[in-house]
CSV table of C-alpha atoms in Angstrom, one decimal:
chain,number,residue,atom,x,y,z
N,1,MET,CA,-21.9,35.4,60.2
N,2,SER,CA,-22.9,31.8,60.8
N,3,VAL,CA,-24.2,29.8,57.9
N,4,ILE,CA,-27.5,28.0,58.1
N,5,LYS,CA,-27.0,24.4,57.0
N,6,PRO,CA,-29.7,22.8,54.9
N,7,LYS,CA,-31.8,19.9,56.3
N,8,CYS,CA,-30.4,17.5,53.8
N,9,LEU,CA,-27.3,17.2,51.6
N,10,TYR,CA,-27.2,15.2,48.3
N,11,LYS,CA,-24.6,13.2,46.6
N,12,PHE,CA,-25.0,12.3,42.9
N,13,ARG,CA,-23.5,9.1,41.5
N,14,SER,CA,-23.6,7.1,38.2
N,15,ILE,CA,-24.9,3.6,38.5
N,16,ASN,CA,-24.2,0.9,35.9
N,17,LEU,CA,-24.3,-2.8,36.5
N,18,ASP,CA,-21.5,-3.3,34.0
N,19,HIS,CA,-19.1,-1.2,36.1
N,20,LYS,CA,-18.1,-3.4,39.0
N,21,VAL,CA,-16.2,-0.7,40.9
N,22,GLY,CA,-19.1,1.7,40.9
N,23,ILE,CA,-21.5,-1.0,42.1
N,24,GLU,CA,-19.1,-2.0,44.9
N,25,ARG,CA,-18.8,1.6,46.0
N,26,PHE,CA,-22.6,1.9,46.0
N,27,LYS,CA,-22.8,-1.2,48.2
N,28,GLN,CA,-20.2,0.2,50.5
N,29,ILE,CA,-22.3,3.2,51.1
N,30,VAL,CA,-25.6,1.4,51.6
N,31,ILE,CA,-24.5,-1.7,53.5
N,32,GLU,CA,-21.3,-0.7,55.2
N,33,ASN,CA,-22.3,3.0,55.7
N,34,LYS,CA,-19.0,4.2,54.3
N,35,LEU,CA,-18.3,7.3,52.2
N,36,TYR,CA,-15.1,7.7,50.1
N,37,PHE,CA,-13.1,10.9,50.8
N,38,ALA,CA,-11.1,11.7,47.7
N,39,ALA,CA,-7.7,13.3,47.5
N,40,PRO,CA,-7.8,16.9,46.1
N,41,SER,CA,-6.0,15.7,42.9
N,42,GLU,CA,-9.0,13.4,42.2
N,43,ILE,CA,-11.5,16.3,42.0
N,44,ASN,CA,-12.7,17.1,38.4
N,45,ASP,CA,-11.7,20.9,38.5
N,46,PRO,CA,-8.0,21.4,37.8
N,47,PHE,CA,-8.1,24.7,39.7
N,48,ASP,CA,-9.5,23.2,42.8
N,49,CYS,CA,-7.3,23.4,46.0
N,50,LYS,CA,-4.5,25.0,44.0
N,51,ILE,CA,-4.9,28.7,45.0
N,52,PRO,CA,-1.5,29.9,46.3
N,53,PRO,CA,-1.4,32.1,49.4
N,54,ASN,CA,0.3,35.4,49.0
N,55,PHE,CA,2.9,36.9,51.3
N,56,ASP,CA,2.1,40.6,51.1
N,57,ALA,CA,2.7,42.3,54.4
N,58,ASP,CA,4.0,45.5,56.0
N,59,GLU,CA,7.4,45.6,57.7
N,60,LYS,CA,5.9,45.3,61.2
N,61,THR,CA,4.0,42.1,60.4
N,62,LEU,CA,7.0,40.6,58.6
N,63,ARG,CA,9.4,41.5,61.5
N,64,GLN,CA,7.1,39.9,64.1
N,65,PHE,CA,6.8,36.8,61.9
N,66,ILE,CA,10.6,36.4,61.6
N,67,ILE,CA,10.9,36.9,65.4
N,68,ASP,CA,8.3,34.3,66.2
N,69,GLU,CA,9.6,31.7,63.7
N,70,THR,CA,13.2,32.2,64.9
N,71,ARG,CA,12.2,31.7,68.5
N,72,ASN,CA,10.5,28.4,67.5
N,73,ASN,CA,13.4,27.3,65.4
N,74,PRO,CA,15.3,24.3,67.0
N,75,ASP,CA,18.5,25.6,65.3
N,76,PHE,CA,18.4,28.6,67.6
N,77,PRO,CA,17.7,27.2,71.1
N,78,GLY,CA,17.7,29.7,73.8
N,79,ALA,CA,18.7,32.6,71.6
N,80,PRO,CA,18.3,36.0,73.5
N,81,ASP,CA,15.5,38.2,72.4
N,82,SER,CA,18.0,41.0,71.6
N,83,VAL,CA,19.8,38.7,69.1
N,84,ILE,CA,16.6,37.5,67.5
N,85,GLU,CA,15.2,41.0,67.2
N,86,SER,CA,18.5,42.2,65.7
N,87,PHE,CA,18.4,39.4,63.2
N,88,ALA,CA,14.9,40.4,62.2
N,89,ASP,CA,15.9,44.0,61.8
N,90,ASP,CA,18.8,42.9,59.5
N,91,VAL,CA,16.5,40.9,57.3
N,92,ILE,CA,14.0,43.7,57.0
N,93,ALA,CA,16.8,46.3,56.2
N,94,SER,CA,18.2,44.1,53.4
N,95,ASP,CA,16.5,42.6,50.4
N,96,GLY,CA,16.0,39.5,52.6
N,97,VAL,CA,12.3,40.1,52.9
N,98,LYS,CA,11.8,40.0,49.1
N,99,LYS,CA,13.9,36.9,48.9
N,100,LEU,CA,12.1,35.4,51.9
N,101,SER,CA,8.7,36.0,50.3
N,102,LYS,CA,9.8,34.7,46.9
N,103,ASP,CA,11.3,31.6,48.4
N,104,MET,CA,8.3,30.9,50.7
N,105,LEU,CA,5.9,31.3,47.7
N,106,ALA,CA,8.0,28.9,45.6
N,107,SER,CA,8.3,26.3,48.3
N,108,MET,CA,4.7,26.6,49.3
N,109,ARG,CA,3.4,26.1,45.8
N,110,LEU,CA,5.7,23.0,45.4
N,111,ALA,CA,4.6,21.5,48.7
N,112,GLN,CA,0.9,22.5,48.7
N,113,GLY,CA,-0.2,19.8,46.3
N,114,GLN,CA,1.8,17.1,48.1
N,115,ILE,CA,0.6,18.2,51.6
N,116,LEU,CA,-3.1,18.3,50.5
N,117,ASN,CA,-3.1,15.0,48.6
N,118,ARG,CA,-1.3,13.2,51.5
N,119,ASN,CA,-3.3,14.7,54.4
N,120,VAL,CA,-6.7,15.8,53.2
N,121,GLY,CA,-9.7,13.8,52.1
N,122,VAL,CA,-12.8,15.6,50.7
N,123,CYS,CA,-16.4,14.3,50.2
N,124,CYS,CA,-18.6,16.6,48.1
N,125,PHE,CA,-22.3,17.1,48.4
N,126,SER,CA,-24.9,19.5,47.0
N,127,ALA,CA,-27.7,21.4,48.9
N,128,VAL,CA,-30.1,20.7,46.0
N,129,LYS,CA,-31.5,17.6,44.4
N,130,ASN,CA,-33.4,19.1,41.5
N,131,ASP,CA,-30.7,20.8,39.4
N,132,ILE,CA,-30.7,19.4,35.8
N,133,LEU,CA,-27.0,20.0,35.3
N,134,LEU,CA,-26.0,18.2,38.4
N,135,TRP,CA,-28.0,15.2,37.2
N,136,ALA,CA,-26.4,15.5,33.8
N,137,HIS,CA,-22.8,15.9,35.0
N,138,TYR,CA,-22.6,13.7,38.1
N,139,ALA,CA,-25.3,11.0,37.5
N,140,ASN,CA,-24.3,10.0,34.0
N,141,GLY,CA,-27.0,12.0,32.1
N,142,HIS,CA,-29.8,11.4,34.5
N,143,THR,CA,-29.3,7.6,34.4
N,144,GLY,CA,-27.7,7.5,37.9
N,145,ILE,CA,-28.8,8.2,41.4
N,146,CYS,CA,-28.9,10.9,44.1
N,147,LEU,CA,-28.3,9.9,47.7
N,148,GLU,CA,-30.1,12.0,50.3
N,149,PHE,CA,-28.4,12.5,53.7
N,150,ASN,CA,-30.2,14.0,56.7
N,151,ILE,CA,-27.7,16.3,58.4
N,152,GLN,CA,-29.5,16.2,61.8
N,153,LYS,CA,-29.4,12.4,61.9
N,154,GLY,CA,-25.7,12.4,60.9
N,155,ILE,CA,-24.4,15.2,63.0
N,156,GLN,CA,-21.2,13.2,63.9
N,157,LEU,CA,-20.2,13.6,60.2
N,158,PHE,CA,-22.0,16.7,58.9
N,159,HIS,CA,-21.1,19.1,61.7
N,160,ARG,CA,-17.8,19.4,59.7
N,161,ALA,CA,-19.7,20.3,56.5
N,162,LYS,CA,-18.6,23.6,55.0
N,163,PRO,CA,-20.2,25.5,52.1
N,164,VAL,CA,-18.1,26.2,49.1
N,165,LYS,CA,-17.5,29.9,48.3
N,166,TYR,CA,-17.5,31.0,44.7
N,167,TYR,CA,-15.3,33.7,43.2
N,168,LYS,CA,-14.9,35.5,39.9
N,169,SER,CA,-11.1,35.6,40.4
N,170,TYR,CA,-8.7,34.0,42.8
N,171,PRO,CA,-9.5,35.0,46.4
N,172,ASN,CA,-6.8,36.8,48.3
N,173,VAL,CA,-5.6,34.3,50.9
N,174,ASN,CA,-2.9,36.1,52.8
N,175,PHE,CA,-0.5,33.9,54.7
N,176,PHE,CA,0.4,36.6,57.3
N,177,LYS,CA,-3.1,37.7,58.0
N,178,CYS,CA,-4.0,34.0,58.7
N,179,TYR,CA,-0.9,33.7,60.8
N,180,HIS,CA,-1.7,36.9,62.8
N,181,LYS,CA,-5.3,35.6,63.5
N,182,ASN,CA,-3.8,32.2,64.5
N,183,GLU,CA,-5.7,30.6,61.5
N,184,HIS,CA,-4.4,28.3,58.9
N,185,TRP,CA,-4.5,29.3,55.2
N,186,MET,CA,-5.3,25.8,54.0
N,187,PRO,CA,-9.0,25.6,54.9
N,188,LYS,CA,-9.6,28.8,53.0
N,189,ILE,CA,-8.4,27.3,49.7
N,190,LEU,CA,-10.2,24.0,50.2
N,191,ILE,CA,-13.6,25.7,49.9
N,192,ALA,CA,-12.8,28.2,47.1
N,193,LYS,CA,-14.0,27.6,43.5
N,194,ALA,CA,-14.6,29.6,40.4
N,195,ASN,CA,-17.9,31.3,40.0
N,196,CYS,CA,-19.0,29.1,37.1
N,197,TRP,CA,-19.5,26.2,39.5
N,198,LYS,CA,-22.0,28.2,41.6
N,199,TYR,CA,-25.0,26.2,40.3
N,200,GLU,CA,-23.7,23.2,42.2
N,201,SER,CA,-24.5,24.7,45.6
N,202,GLU,CA,-21.7,22.6,47.0
N,203,TRP,CA,-20.9,21.6,50.5
N,204,ARG,CA,-17.8,19.7,51.5
N,205,VAL,CA,-16.8,17.5,54.4
N,206,PHE,CA,-13.1,17.0,55.1
N,207,LYS,CA,-11.0,14.5,56.9
N,208,PHE,CA,-7.4,15.4,57.8
N,209,ASP,CA,-5.8,12.0,58.1
N,210,GLY,CA,-5.6,11.5,54.3
N,211,PRO,CA,-8.0,10.2,51.6
N,212,GLY,CA,-10.0,7.0,52.2
N,213,LEU,CA,-13.3,5.7,53.6
N,214,GLU,CA,-15.1,7.0,56.7
N,215,ILE,CA,-18.1,5.5,58.4
N,216,PHE,CA,-21.3,7.6,58.6
N,217,PRO,CA,-24.3,7.0,61.0
N,218,GLU,CA,-26.6,4.5,59.3
N,219,CYS,CA,-29.8,6.5,59.9
N,220,CYS,CA,-28.6,9.6,58.0
N,221,LEU,CA,-29.0,8.0,54.6
N,222,THR,CA,-32.7,8.6,54.2
N,223,ALA,CA,-33.4,8.3,50.5
N,224,ILE,CA,-32.1,7.1,47.1
N,225,ILE,CA,-33.5,9.1,44.1
N,226,PHE,CA,-33.5,7.5,40.7
N,227,GLY,CA,-32.6,9.6,37.7
N,228,CYS,CA,-35.4,10.2,35.1
N,229,GLN,CA,-33.4,8.4,32.4
N,230,MET,CA,-32.4,5.3,34.5
N,231,GLN,CA,-32.6,2.0,32.6
N,232,ASP,CA,-35.0,-0.6,33.9
N,233,ARG,CA,-32.2,-3.1,34.6
N,234,GLU,CA,-30.5,-0.8,37.1
N,235,LYS,CA,-33.8,0.3,38.5
N,236,HIS,CA,-35.0,-3.2,39.3
N,237,PHE,CA,-31.6,-4.1,40.8
N,238,LEU,CA,-31.6,-1.0,43.1
N,239,ILE,CA,-35.2,-1.6,44.2
N,240,ASN,CA,-34.6,-5.3,45.1
N,241,PHE,CA,-31.2,-4.6,46.7
N,242,VAL,CA,-32.5,-1.8,49.0
N,243,LYS,CA,-35.6,-3.7,50.0
N,244,GLU,CA,-33.4,-6.8,50.9
N,245,ASN,CA,-30.8,-4.8,52.8
N,246,LYS,CA,-32.1,-1.4,54.0
N,247,MET,CA,-35.8,-1.2,54.5
N,248,GLY,CA,-35.6,2.2,56.1
N,249,ILE,CA,-34.4,4.0,53.0
N,250,LYS,CA,-37.0,5.8,50.8
N,251,LEU,CA,-36.9,5.1,47.1
N,252,ILE,CA,-37.8,8.1,45.0
N,253,GLU,CA,-38.0,8.5,41.2
N,254,ALA,CA,-37.2,11.7,39.4
N,255,ARG,CA,-39.5,12.6,36.5
N,256,MET,CA,-39.5,15.3,33.9
N,257,LYS,CA,-42.1,18.0,34.4
N,258,GLU,CA,-44.6,18.1,31.5
N,259,ASN,CA,-44.8,21.7,30.6
N,260,LYS,CA,-41.4,23.3,31.7
N,261,TYR,CA,-37.8,22.6,32.4
N,262,GLY,CA,-37.6,20.9,35.7
N,263,LEU,CA,-37.8,17.7,37.7
N,264,LYS,CA,-40.5,16.4,40.0
N,265,PHE,CA,-40.1,13.5,42.5
N,266,MET,CA,-42.4,10.6,43.2
N,267,GLN,CA,-41.9,8.1,46.0
N,268,ILE,CA,-41.8,4.4,44.8
N,269,THR,CA,-44.1,2.2,46.9
């Protein structure tokens, strides 16, 4: 079933004029149109991207896997099918399958973190801008900002956006089922998180040439929303900076609702 993408995605950030790195990163986004894609090890959830695949499979699936891998192994060039199939039967008949699965799981767990941190960059967004907890956790207690990105205007980047899936327990990512469907197990673990994170309504964009910066279309950054607790010093800096450098970006201020828990948003003129 296809997932309907929201019109906009939001990225929360702290902003403090005393923190030079944060200000430079903000300028990178607004002036240079660059977003930072973090390594999985930089994400704040220690369980993130660490779900190990399992290797449960029936004998038929295992046998076919052994045959396919042996055929593709450069150590066995031109081996006859009869020899390869006989080898697979011998592995299945012995305890080799158990050892194979155990060894694969151990090596996969060892290599998983290294592979992901070296080859994957992730940029995290939310589908909502009005969640009080998001402002508290990712915008330094409502003193930071929320960047609004229009997906339709940034299709070159956001066509890769995937919604995070939330689980009460580790999802069952079966190596052999993915193999049989000609899928890779890795994308499945990159968008899996514990159910307690569901309030984030998170979407992720990945790059598979390692962590680092990636340029986004200038027109897709459509608004900067100020937190309801932002200090005047930061507010004045942001207003002047955006007006001097990016006139097309709307400036919006979050305010506390008077009679209930919630935020409302007012455009700054």
